[in-house]
């Protein structure tokens, strides 16, 4: 017995520089890595495999640079990888459609995905994916358990936590509190190079028509008066605070 | 034009109403427990759901069934709301914009702003979106005299998600989005027992206490509702004092609206120093007690 586990992965720019003149992001030489909550998703998928048996397939809607990102997931314990090329920034609905279309052709019991991504933070893909695949979503999980083909999670919500459960096949979205992602050993990093990975183009056509008016860093306008002398700093800060609270 | 507003947190519904009442005739969808508290916030109609919590899909399908009557749907960006919005968009095929911080209409198109690249930039878009999730704490609520029509319903779609035990979180009645002065603490504090240094300092100024994600969500040293950042609250006090906070962009995204920012950090190269008006490079364990003592007089 074991489960066919799919983990949906996103890639994220390592660090985005802002051009101080135009305040726009600069993309030359950008390196990509496994997105923060995708790391929690991979960790959760691998833990389920380790506990209950089965196989973990990573799926990443990405670009030319995605193989290094998929290898990171494989070093953490994903067994196979599927990269679908054609990613469009800022189009979570398109991402969900592409992922759903590809996942429909795979046998699965459970899909794991991050609740939101650290760059765009739309949190749109899990909900959309569950509708497009017609499977239940157990969202915002901080704890995931499986018994009798049923998955039970503790869901973290704004004002309370709640236990939710549903039958497989299903989708689970995890938060940053779900687990502590492992750091792979060198031997695991090397083994990842030999794991099977397919790279394909999406058959779906992107029909995004939004107009981007701007995407700039907000102007800071802060004074930046920094004291390295503690005594002097305390003296000046007290004046500022007194001015504010009077 | 008509807009339907939903949030599982009534405060957020009221905030959205003050953001949108100049553009639309407003209707609310709300749980029966929240009906009384939402009566005076400008809605012409309140669709009252019997109950107090339901799976996202049941809510999403209900909301979509009102899209013939209502031109636009706005949902509070709570944990539940983000899922409801995404599902409603997938069910209806309508376009959606998430976590918006500004809204406008120009020549029949909507213009929205939201944070991008972890809060480094603000993305401004023009789109045909019909469904939006709205960032929490964007606007002050304002009472608007109205006698809404009450329309009681039961959710028609039963979800395949079964609900179990509910575990109430430790909450207080504080709302840091309304505070004038905020003292915010980060990982520079090495253990929970040392929090008293910070609470003493906050109390001499009558400031609200807040924290970065690790302090609130990971270590639970402070209640989660005190978390400032992209995934927490967006605050705009007169004075924001960041203590031992390195200033990751996700945190900056939550405190950018502050009028004056003071930072205390021992790391001279901490990014918080590029987002502050005044800063002291030094050890919070030495600086904060001294500040408290002087301010106490």
Coordinates of C-alpha atoms in Angstrom, one line a residue:
Chain A
X1 CA 0.0 0.0 0.0
X2 CA 1.2 3.5 -0.7
X3 CA -0.1 6.7 -2.1
X4 CA 0.5 8.5 -5.4
X5 CA 1.4 11.9 -4.2
X6 CA 1.7 15.0 -6.4
X7 CA 3.4 18.1 -5.2
X8 CA 2.8 21.4 -7.0
X9 CA 5.9 23.6 -7.0
X10 CA 6.6 27.2 -7.8
X11 CA 9.9 28.8 -8.6
X12 CA 10.7 32.2 -7.2
X13 CA 13.4 34.7 -8.1
X14 CA 16.3 34.5 -5.7
X15 CA 16.5 38.2 -5.1
X16 CA 15.0 41.0 -7.1
X17 CA 17.0 44.2 -7.4
X18 CA 15.2 47.5 -7.7
X19 CA 16.7 50.1 -10.0
X20 CA 17.1 53.1 -7.8
X21 CA 16.3 55.5 -10.6
X22 CA 13.2 54.0 -12.2
X23 CA 12.2 52.1 -9.0
X24 CA 11.4 49.1 -11.3
X25 CA 12.6 45.6 -10.8
X26 CA 15.7 44.5 -12.7
X27 CA 15.7 41.0 -14.2
X28 CA 19.0 40.5 -15.8
X29 CA 20.8 37.5 -14.4
X30 CA 18.0 36.5 -12.1
X31 CA 18.5 33.1 -10.6
X32 CA 15.5 31.0 -9.5
X33 CA 15.0 28.7 -6.5
X34 CA 12.3 26.6 -4.9
X35 CA 9.6 29.0 -3.5
X36 CA 9.3 29.1 0.3
X37 CA 5.9 27.5 0.8
X38 CA 6.6 25.1 -2.0
X39 CA 9.4 23.8 0.2
X40 CA 6.9 23.1 2.9
X41 CA 4.7 21.4 0.3
X42 CA 7.6 19.1 -0.8
X43 CA 8.5 18.4 2.8
X44 CA 4.9 17.4 3.6
X45 CA 4.6 15.2 0.5
X46 CA 7.9 13.4 1.3
X47 CA 6.9 12.9 5.0
X48 CA 3.6 11.3 3.8
X49 CA 5.6 9.0 1.5
X50 CA 8.1 8.1 4.3
X51 CA 5.2 7.3 6.7
X52 CA 2.7 5.6 4.5
X53 CA 4.7 4.5 1.4
X54 CA 4.2 5.6 -2.2
X55 CA 5.7 7.9 -4.7
X56 CA 6.1 11.7 -4.9
X57 CA 5.8 13.4 -8.3
X58 CA 6.8 17.1 -8.5
X59 CA 5.0 19.3 -11.1
X60 CA 6.2 22.7 -11.9
X61 CA 4.7 25.2 -14.3
X62 CA 7.9 27.1 -15.2
X63 CA 10.5 28.2 -17.6
X64 CA 13.8 27.3 -19.1
X65 CA 15.4 27.8 -15.7
X66 CA 13.1 25.3 -13.9
X67 CA 15.3 22.2 -13.9
X68 CA 17.5 23.5 -11.0
X69 CA 14.4 24.2 -9.0
X70 CA 12.9 20.7 -9.7
X71 CA 16.3 19.2 -8.6
X72 CA 16.0 21.0 -5.3
X73 CA 12.6 19.3 -4.7
X74 CA 14.1 16.0 -5.8
X75 CA 17.0 16.3 -3.4
X76 CA 14.4 16.8 -0.7
X77 CA 12.9 13.5 -1.7
X78 CA 10.5 13.9 -4.7
X79 CA 10.9 10.8 -7.0
X80 CA 10.0 12.2 -10.4
X81 CA 9.5 15.6 -11.9
X82 CA 7.4 17.1 -14.6
X83 CA 8.2 20.6 -15.8
X84 CA 5.6 22.3 -18.0
X85 CA 7.0 25.3 -19.7
X86 CA 5.1 28.5 -20.6
X87 CA 4.7 30.2 -17.2
X88 CA 3.2 33.7 -17.2
X89 CA 3.8 36.0 -14.3
X90 CA 0.8 37.3 -12.4
X91 CA -1.7 34.9 -14.0
X92 CA -2.7 32.5 -11.2
X93 CA -5.9 31.5 -13.0
X94 CA -3.8 30.4 -16.0
X95 CA -1.3 28.5 -13.8
X96 CA -4.3 26.6 -12.2
X97 CA -5.6 25.7 -15.6
X98 CA -2.3 24.4 -16.9
X99 CA -1.6 22.4 -13.7
X100 CA -5.2 20.9 -13.8
X101 CA -4.8 19.9 -17.4
X102 CA -1.5 18.1 -16.7
X103 CA -2.6 16.5 -13.4
X104 CA -5.7 15.1 -15.0
X105 CA -3.4 12.7 -17.0
X106 CA -1.7 11.3 -13.8
X107 CA -3.0 8.8 -11.3
X108 CA -3.0 10.4 -7.9
X109 CA -4.4 10.1 -4.4
X110 CA -3.3 13.3 -2.9
X111 CA -2.0 16.6 -4.2
X112 CA 0.0 18.9 -1.9
X113 CA 0.5 22.6 -2.6
X114 CA 1.6 25.7 -0.7
X115 CA -1.2 27.9 0.7
X116 CA 0.2 31.0 -1.1
X117 CA 3.6 32.0 -2.7
X118 CA 6.0 34.3 -1.1
X119 CA 6.3 36.6 -4.2
X120 CA 2.8 37.3 -5.5
X121 CA 0.8 36.0 -2.5
X122 CA -2.5 35.7 -4.4
X123 CA -3.3 32.3 -2.7
X124 CA -5.5 31.7 -5.8
X125 CA -4.1 28.5 -7.2
X126 CA -5.2 25.9 -4.5
X127 CA -8.9 27.0 -4.7
X128 CA -9.0 27.2 -8.5
X129 CA -7.2 23.8 -8.8
X130 CA -9.7 22.1 -6.5
X131 CA -12.7 23.4 -8.6
X132 CA -11.0 22.5 -12.0
X133 CA -10.2 19.0 -10.8
X134 CA -13.5 18.5 -9.0
X135 CA -11.7 17.3 -5.8
X136 CA -12.1 18.6 -2.2
X137 CA -9.6 21.2 -0.9
X138 CA -8.3 20.9 2.7
X139 CA -6.7 24.2 2.9
X140 CA -4.2 26.0 5.2
X141 CA -3.1 22.8 6.9
X142 CA -0.7 23.0 9.8
X143 CA -1.0 19.2 10.5
X144 CA -1.9 16.4 8.0
X145 CA -2.8 12.8 8.9
X146 CA -4.1 9.9 6.8
X147 CA -6.3 7.0 7.9
X148 CA -8.5 4.7 5.8
X149 CA -8.1 6.7 2.6
X150 CA -9.3 9.8 4.4
X151 CA -7.1 12.8 5.1
X152 CA -7.6 14.8 8.2
X153 CA -6.0 18.2 8.7
X154 CA -5.8 20.9 11.3
X155 CA -6.6 24.1 9.4
X156 CA -5.2 27.3 10.6
X157 CA -7.7 30.2 10.2
X158 CA -7.8 33.8 11.2
X159 CA -9.6 33.4 14.5
X160 CA -9.5 29.7 15.3
X161 CA -8.1 26.4 14.1
X162 CA -10.5 23.7 12.9
X163 CA -10.2 20.0 12.1
X164 CA -11.3 19.1 8.6
X165 CA -11.4 15.9 6.7
X166 CA -12.2 14.5 3.3
X167 CA -11.8 11.3 1.2
X168 CA -9.1 10.9 -1.4
X169 CA -8.4 11.9 -4.1
X170 CA -8.0 15.4 -2.7
X171 CA -5.9 18.5 -2.5
X172 CA -4.1 19.8 0.6
X173 CA -2.6 23.3 0.9
X174 CA 0.0 23.7 3.6
X175 CA 1.2 26.8 5.5
X176 CA 4.7 27.7 6.7
X177 CA 3.8 26.3 10.1
X178 CA 3.1 22.8 8.7
X179 CA 6.7 21.6 9.0
X180 CA 10.4 22.5 8.9
X181 CA 11.7 21.8 5.4
X182 CA 14.7 19.6 5.4
X183 CA 18.1 20.6 4.1
X184 CA 19.2 17.8 1.7
X185 CA 22.6 16.1 2.2
X186 CA 25.2 16.3 -0.5
X187 CA 24.6 12.7 -1.4
X188 CA 20.8 13.4 -1.9
X189 CA 21.7 16.4 -4.1
X190 CA 23.8 14.1 -6.2
X191 CA 21.2 11.4 -6.3
X192 CA 18.6 14.0 -7.5
X193 CA 20.6 14.4 -10.8
X194 CA 19.7 10.8 -11.7
X195 CA 16.0 11.0 -11.0
X196 CA 13.6 11.1 -14.0
X197 CA 12.4 14.5 -15.2
X198 CA 10.2 15.3 -18.2
X199 CA 10.1 18.7 -19.8
X200 CA 7.1 19.7 -21.9
X201 CA 5.3 22.7 -23.3
X202 CA 1.7 23.4 -22.3
X203 CA -0.9 22.9 -24.9
X204 CA -3.1 25.7 -23.4
X205 CA -3.0 29.1 -24.9
X206 CA -2.6 32.1 -22.6
X207 CA -5.3 34.7 -23.3
X208 CA -4.4 37.3 -20.6
X209 CA -5.5 40.8 -21.6
X210 CA -4.7 42.8 -18.4
X211 CA -2.9 46.0 -18.8
X212 CA -0.1 46.6 -16.3
X213 CA -0.1 50.3 -15.5
X214 CA 3.0 50.1 -13.2
X215 CA 5.0 47.7 -11.1
X216 CA 7.4 49.9 -9.1
X217 CA 8.8 50.0 -5.6
X218 CA 7.0 52.6 -3.5
X219 CA 9.0 55.7 -2.8
X220 CA 10.5 55.4 0.7
X221 CA 10.8 59.0 1.6
X222 CA 12.3 58.0 5.0
X223 CA 14.8 60.2 6.7
X224 CA 17.5 57.5 7.4
X225 CA 19.1 59.2 10.4
X226 CA 21.1 56.4 11.9
X227 CA 23.0 56.6 15.2
X228 CA 25.9 54.3 15.8
X229 CA 26.7 55.9 19.1
X230 CA 24.3 54.4 21.5
X231 CA 24.2 57.2 24.1
X232 CA 23.6 59.9 21.4
X233 CA 21.0 57.6 19.7
X234 CA 19.0 57.2 22.9
X235 CA 19.1 60.9 23.6
X236 CA 17.8 61.8 20.1
X237 CA 15.2 58.9 20.0
X238 CA 13.8 60.0 23.3
X239 CA 13.2 63.5 21.8
X240 CA 11.4 62.0 18.8
X241 CA 9.2 59.7 21.0
X242 CA 8.3 62.5 23.4
X243 CA 7.3 64.7 20.4
X244 CA 5.0 61.9 19.2
X245 CA 3.4 61.0 22.5
X246 CA 2.8 64.5 23.8
Chain B
X1 CA -23.9 49.1 -10.3
X2 CA -24.1 46.6 -7.5
X3 CA -21.4 44.9 -5.4
X4 CA -21.7 42.0 -3.0
X5 CA -19.3 41.9 -0.1
X6 CA -18.5 38.9 2.0
X7 CA -16.1 38.2 4.8
X8 CA -16.1 35.7 7.7
X9 CA -14.8 38.6 9.8
X10 CA -17.5 41.3 10.0
X11 CA -14.9 44.0 10.7
X12 CA -13.4 43.4 7.2
X13 CA -16.9 43.5 5.6
X14 CA -17.4 46.9 7.2
X15 CA -13.9 48.1 6.1
X16 CA -14.7 47.0 2.5
X17 CA -18.0 48.9 2.6
X18 CA -16.3 52.2 3.4
X19 CA -13.8 51.5 0.6
X20 CA -16.5 50.8 -2.0
X21 CA -19.7 52.6 -1.0
X22 CA -18.9 55.6 -3.3
X23 CA -18.8 53.3 -6.3
X24 CA -21.6 50.8 -5.8
X25 CA -24.9 50.0 -4.3
X26 CA -23.7 47.6 -1.6
X27 CA -25.0 44.2 -0.5
X28 CA -23.5 42.0 2.3
X29 CA -23.4 38.3 2.6
X30 CA -22.8 37.4 6.3
X31 CA -23.2 34.8 8.9
X32 CA -26.3 35.1 11.1
X33 CA -24.0 35.7 14.1
X34 CA -22.6 38.8 12.4
X35 CA -25.9 40.3 11.2
X36 CA -26.5 42.7 14.1
X37 CA -23.0 44.1 14.0
X38 CA -23.3 44.8 10.3
X39 CA -26.7 46.5 10.1
X40 CA -25.4 50.1 10.0
X41 CA -22.6 49.9 7.4
X42 CA -24.4 51.0 4.3
X43 CA -25.8 47.7 2.9
X44 CA -29.1 47.8 1.0
X45 CA -29.4 44.1 1.4
X46 CA -27.9 41.6 3.8
X47 CA -27.9 37.9 2.7
X48 CA -27.8 36.1 6.0
X49 CA -26.3 32.6 6.1
X50 CA -27.6 30.4 8.9
X51 CA -24.6 29.2 10.8
X52 CA -21.1 30.5 11.7
X53 CA -18.6 28.7 9.5
X54 CA -18.7 26.7 6.3
X55 CA -16.3 25.1 3.9
X56 CA -15.0 27.4 1.2
X57 CA -16.7 25.6 -1.7
X58 CA -20.2 25.9 -0.3
X59 CA -19.7 29.7 0.1
X60 CA -18.1 30.1 -3.3
X61 CA -21.0 28.4 -5.1
X62 CA -23.5 30.5 -3.2
X63 CA -21.7 33.7 -4.1
X64 CA -21.6 32.7 -7.8
X65 CA -25.3 32.2 -7.7
X66 CA -25.7 35.9 -6.9
X67 CA -23.5 37.1 -9.8
X68 CA -26.5 37.7 -12.0
X69 CA -27.8 40.2 -9.5
X70 CA -24.5 41.7 -8.5
X71 CA -21.9 43.1 -11.0
X72 CA -18.9 42.8 -8.7
X73 CA -17.9 40.5 -5.8
X74 CA -15.5 41.6 -3.0
X75 CA -14.3 39.1 -0.4
X76 CA -12.2 39.9 2.6
X77 CA -8.7 38.4 2.3
X78 CA -8.9 36.1 5.3
X79 CA -7.6 32.5 5.2
X80 CA -11.1 31.4 4.2
X81 CA -11.9 34.4 2.0
X82 CA -8.9 33.8 -0.3
X83 CA -10.1 30.2 -1.0
X84 CA -13.7 31.3 -1.5
X85 CA -12.6 34.0 -4.0
X86 CA -10.3 31.6 -6.0
X87 CA -13.1 29.0 -6.1
X88 CA -15.8 31.5 -7.1
X89 CA -13.5 32.7 -10.0
X90 CA -12.9 29.2 -11.2
X91 CA -16.6 28.2 -11.0
X92 CA -17.9 31.4 -12.8
X93 CA -14.9 31.8 -15.2
X94 CA -14.8 35.4 -14.1
X95 CA -11.4 37.1 -13.7
X96 CA -10.1 37.8 -10.2
X97 CA -7.6 40.1 -8.6
X98 CA -6.2 39.1 -5.2
X99 CA -5.3 41.0 -2.0
X100 CA -6.0 44.4 -3.5
X101 CA -5.0 47.6 -1.5
X102 CA -6.7 50.1 -3.8
X103 CA -9.7 50.1 -6.1
X104 CA -11.0 52.3 -8.9
X105 CA -13.2 52.2 -12.0
X106 CA -12.2 53.9 -15.2
X107 CA -14.1 53.6 -18.5
X108 CA -15.8 50.4 -17.4
X109 CA -12.6 48.8 -16.4
X110 CA -11.3 48.3 -12.9
X111 CA -8.0 49.6 -11.7
X112 CA -6.4 47.9 -8.8
X113 CA -3.2 48.0 -6.8
X114 CA -1.6 45.1 -4.9
X115 CA 1.8 44.2 -3.5
X116 CA 4.1 42.2 -5.6
X117 CA 7.5 40.5 -5.3
X118 CA 6.9 39.8 -1.6
X119 CA 6.0 43.5 -1.2
X120 CA 9.0 45.0 -3.0
X121 CA 6.8 46.6 -5.7
X122 CA 3.2 47.7 -6.1
X123 CA 1.5 46.2 -9.1
X124 CA -1.1 48.5 -10.7
X125 CA -3.4 46.9 -13.2
X126 CA -6.4 47.6 -15.4
X127 CA -8.6 44.6 -15.9
X128 CA -12.1 43.2 -16.4
X129 CA -11.9 41.5 -13.1
X130 CA -15.3 40.9 -11.4
X131 CA -14.1 39.2 -8.2
X132 CA -11.6 40.6 -5.8
X133 CA -10.1 39.7 -2.4
X134 CA -9.4 42.8 -0.4
X135 CA -6.5 43.2 2.0
X136 CA -7.6 43.4 5.7
X137 CA -7.4 46.7 7.6
X138 CA -7.4 49.0 4.5
X139 CA -10.0 51.5 5.6
X140 CA -11.5 52.8 8.8
X141 CA -15.1 51.6 9.2
X142 CA -17.8 54.2 9.1
X143 CA -21.3 53.9 10.2
X144 CA -23.8 54.6 7.4
X145 CA -27.5 54.9 8.2
X146 CA -29.3 52.2 6.3
X147 CA -32.2 49.8 6.8
X148 CA -31.0 46.7 4.9
X149 CA -33.4 44.2 3.6
X150 CA -32.7 40.9 5.4
X151 CA -32.6 37.8 3.2
X152 CA -32.1 34.6 5.2
X153 CA -30.7 31.6 3.3
X154 CA -29.2 28.2 3.8
X155 CA -26.2 27.3 1.7
X156 CA -27.4 25.1 -1.2
X157 CA -24.2 23.1 -1.9
X158 CA -23.0 20.6 0.6
X159 CA -19.2 20.3 0.6
X160 CA -17.4 17.0 0.6
X161 CA -15.2 18.5 3.3
X162 CA -16.3 17.4 6.8
X163 CA -15.9 19.8 9.6
X164 CA -14.5 18.7 13.0
X165 CA -13.5 20.2 16.2
X166 CA -12.9 23.9 16.4
X167 CA -10.0 25.1 18.5
X168 CA -10.3 28.7 19.6
X169 CA -7.0 30.7 19.5
X170 CA -5.8 32.9 22.3
X171 CA -7.2 36.2 21.2
X172 CA -7.4 39.7 22.7
X173 CA -9.7 42.5 21.8
X174 CA -6.8 44.5 20.4
X175 CA -6.8 45.7 16.8
X176 CA -3.2 46.9 16.0
X177 CA -4.5 48.4 12.7
X178 CA -6.1 51.2 14.9
X179 CA -3.1 51.9 17.1
X180 CA -1.3 55.3 17.1
X181 CA 1.9 54.0 18.4
X182 CA 3.2 50.4 17.8
X183 CA 6.2 48.7 19.4
X184 CA 7.1 45.8 17.2
X185 CA 9.5 43.0 18.1
X186 CA 11.5 40.6 16.0
X187 CA 13.9 37.8 16.3
X188 CA 16.4 40.0 18.1
X189 CA 14.6 39.0 21.3
X190 CA 16.3 35.8 22.3
X191 CA 13.7 34.3 24.6
X192 CA 10.0 34.7 25.5
X193 CA 10.8 35.6 29.1
X194 CA 12.5 38.7 27.9
X195 CA 9.3 40.1 26.5
X196 CA 8.8 42.1 29.7
X197 CA 11.6 44.4 28.5
X198 CA 9.4 45.2 25.5
X199 CA 6.0 45.3 27.3
X200 CA 7.5 47.7 29.9
X201 CA 8.7 50.0 27.1
X202 CA 5.4 49.8 25.3
X203 CA 3.4 50.6 28.4
X204 CA 5.2 53.9 29.2
X205 CA 4.1 55.1 25.8
X206 CA 0.7 53.5 25.8
X207 CA 1.7 51.7 22.7
X208 CA 0.3 48.5 21.2
X209 CA 2.6 45.5 21.0
X210 CA 3.1 43.8 17.6
X211 CA 5.6 41.4 16.1
X212 CA 7.2 39.9 13.1
X213 CA 6.1 36.6 11.6
X214 CA 8.6 34.4 13.6
X215 CA 7.5 35.9 16.9
X216 CA 3.8 35.6 16.2
X217 CA 3.3 32.7 13.9
X218 CA 6.3 30.4 14.5
X219 CA 7.1 30.9 18.2
X220 CA 3.7 32.1 19.3
X221 CA 5.3 34.6 21.8
X222 CA 2.6 37.1 20.8
X223 CA -0.9 36.4 19.5
X224 CA -1.1 35.9 15.7
X225 CA -3.4 38.9 15.4
X226 CA -0.4 41.1 16.4
X227 CA 1.6 40.0 13.4
X228 CA 2.6 42.8 11.0
X229 CA 3.5 41.9 7.4
X230 CA 2.4 40.6 4.1
X231 CA 0.7 37.6 5.6
X232 CA -0.3 39.5 8.7
X233 CA -1.7 43.0 9.4
X234 CA -1.0 46.1 7.5
X235 CA -0.6 49.0 10.0
X236 CA -0.3 52.7 9.7
X237 CA 0.4 54.2 13.1
X238 CA 1.9 57.7 13.8
X239 CA 4.9 56.0 15.3
X240 CA 6.3 52.5 14.6
X241 CA 9.2 51.3 16.7
X242 CA 10.9 48.2 15.2
X243 CA 13.0 46.4 17.8
X244 CA 15.3 43.6 16.8
X245 CA 13.5 43.3 13.4
X246 CA 15.8 42.7 10.5
X247 CA 13.2 44.1 8.0
X248 CA 12.5 41.4 5.5
X249 CA 10.5 42.8 2.7
X250 CA 7.4 40.8 3.8
X251 CA 7.5 42.7 7.1
X252 CA 8.1 46.1 5.4
X253 CA 5.0 45.5 3.3
X254 CA 3.0 45.5 6.5
X255 CA 4.4 48.7 8.1
X256 CA 5.1 50.9 5.2
X257 CA 2.1 53.1 6.0
X258 CA 3.6 54.2 9.3
X259 CA 4.2 58.0 9.6
X260 CA 7.5 57.8 11.5
X261 CA 9.6 54.7 11.9
X262 CA 12.3 54.1 14.5
X263 CA 14.5 51.0 14.3
X264 CA 16.8 49.5 16.9
X265 CA 19.0 46.7 15.7
X266 CA 22.5 45.5 16.4
X267 CA 23.2 44.6 12.8
X268 CA 24.2 47.8 11.0
X269 CA 23.4 46.3 7.6
X270 CA 19.9 45.1 8.6
X271 CA 17.4 46.2 5.8
X272 CA 15.2 47.9 8.4
X273 CA 17.6 50.8 8.5
X274 CA 16.7 51.6 4.9
X275 CA 13.1 51.8 5.9
X276 CA 13.4 53.9 9.0
X277 CA 13.5 57.6 9.8
X278 CA 15.6 57.2 12.9
X279 CA 17.7 54.3 13.9
X280 CA 20.1 53.2 16.7
X281 CA 22.7 50.5 15.9
X282 CA 23.1 48.6 19.1
X283 CA 21.9 45.9 21.5
X284 CA 18.2 46.1 22.3
X285 CA 18.9 44.5 25.8
X286 CA 20.9 47.6 26.6
X287 CA 19.0 50.3 24.7
X288 CA 15.3 49.5 25.5
X289 CA 15.5 49.5 29.3
X290 CA 17.3 52.8 29.1
X291 CA 14.6 54.3 26.9
X292 CA 11.9 53.0 29.3
X293 CA 13.7 54.5 32.3
X294 CA 14.1 58.0 30.7
X295 CA 10.5 58.1 29.4
X296 CA 9.1 57.0 32.7
X297 CA 10.9 60.1 34.1

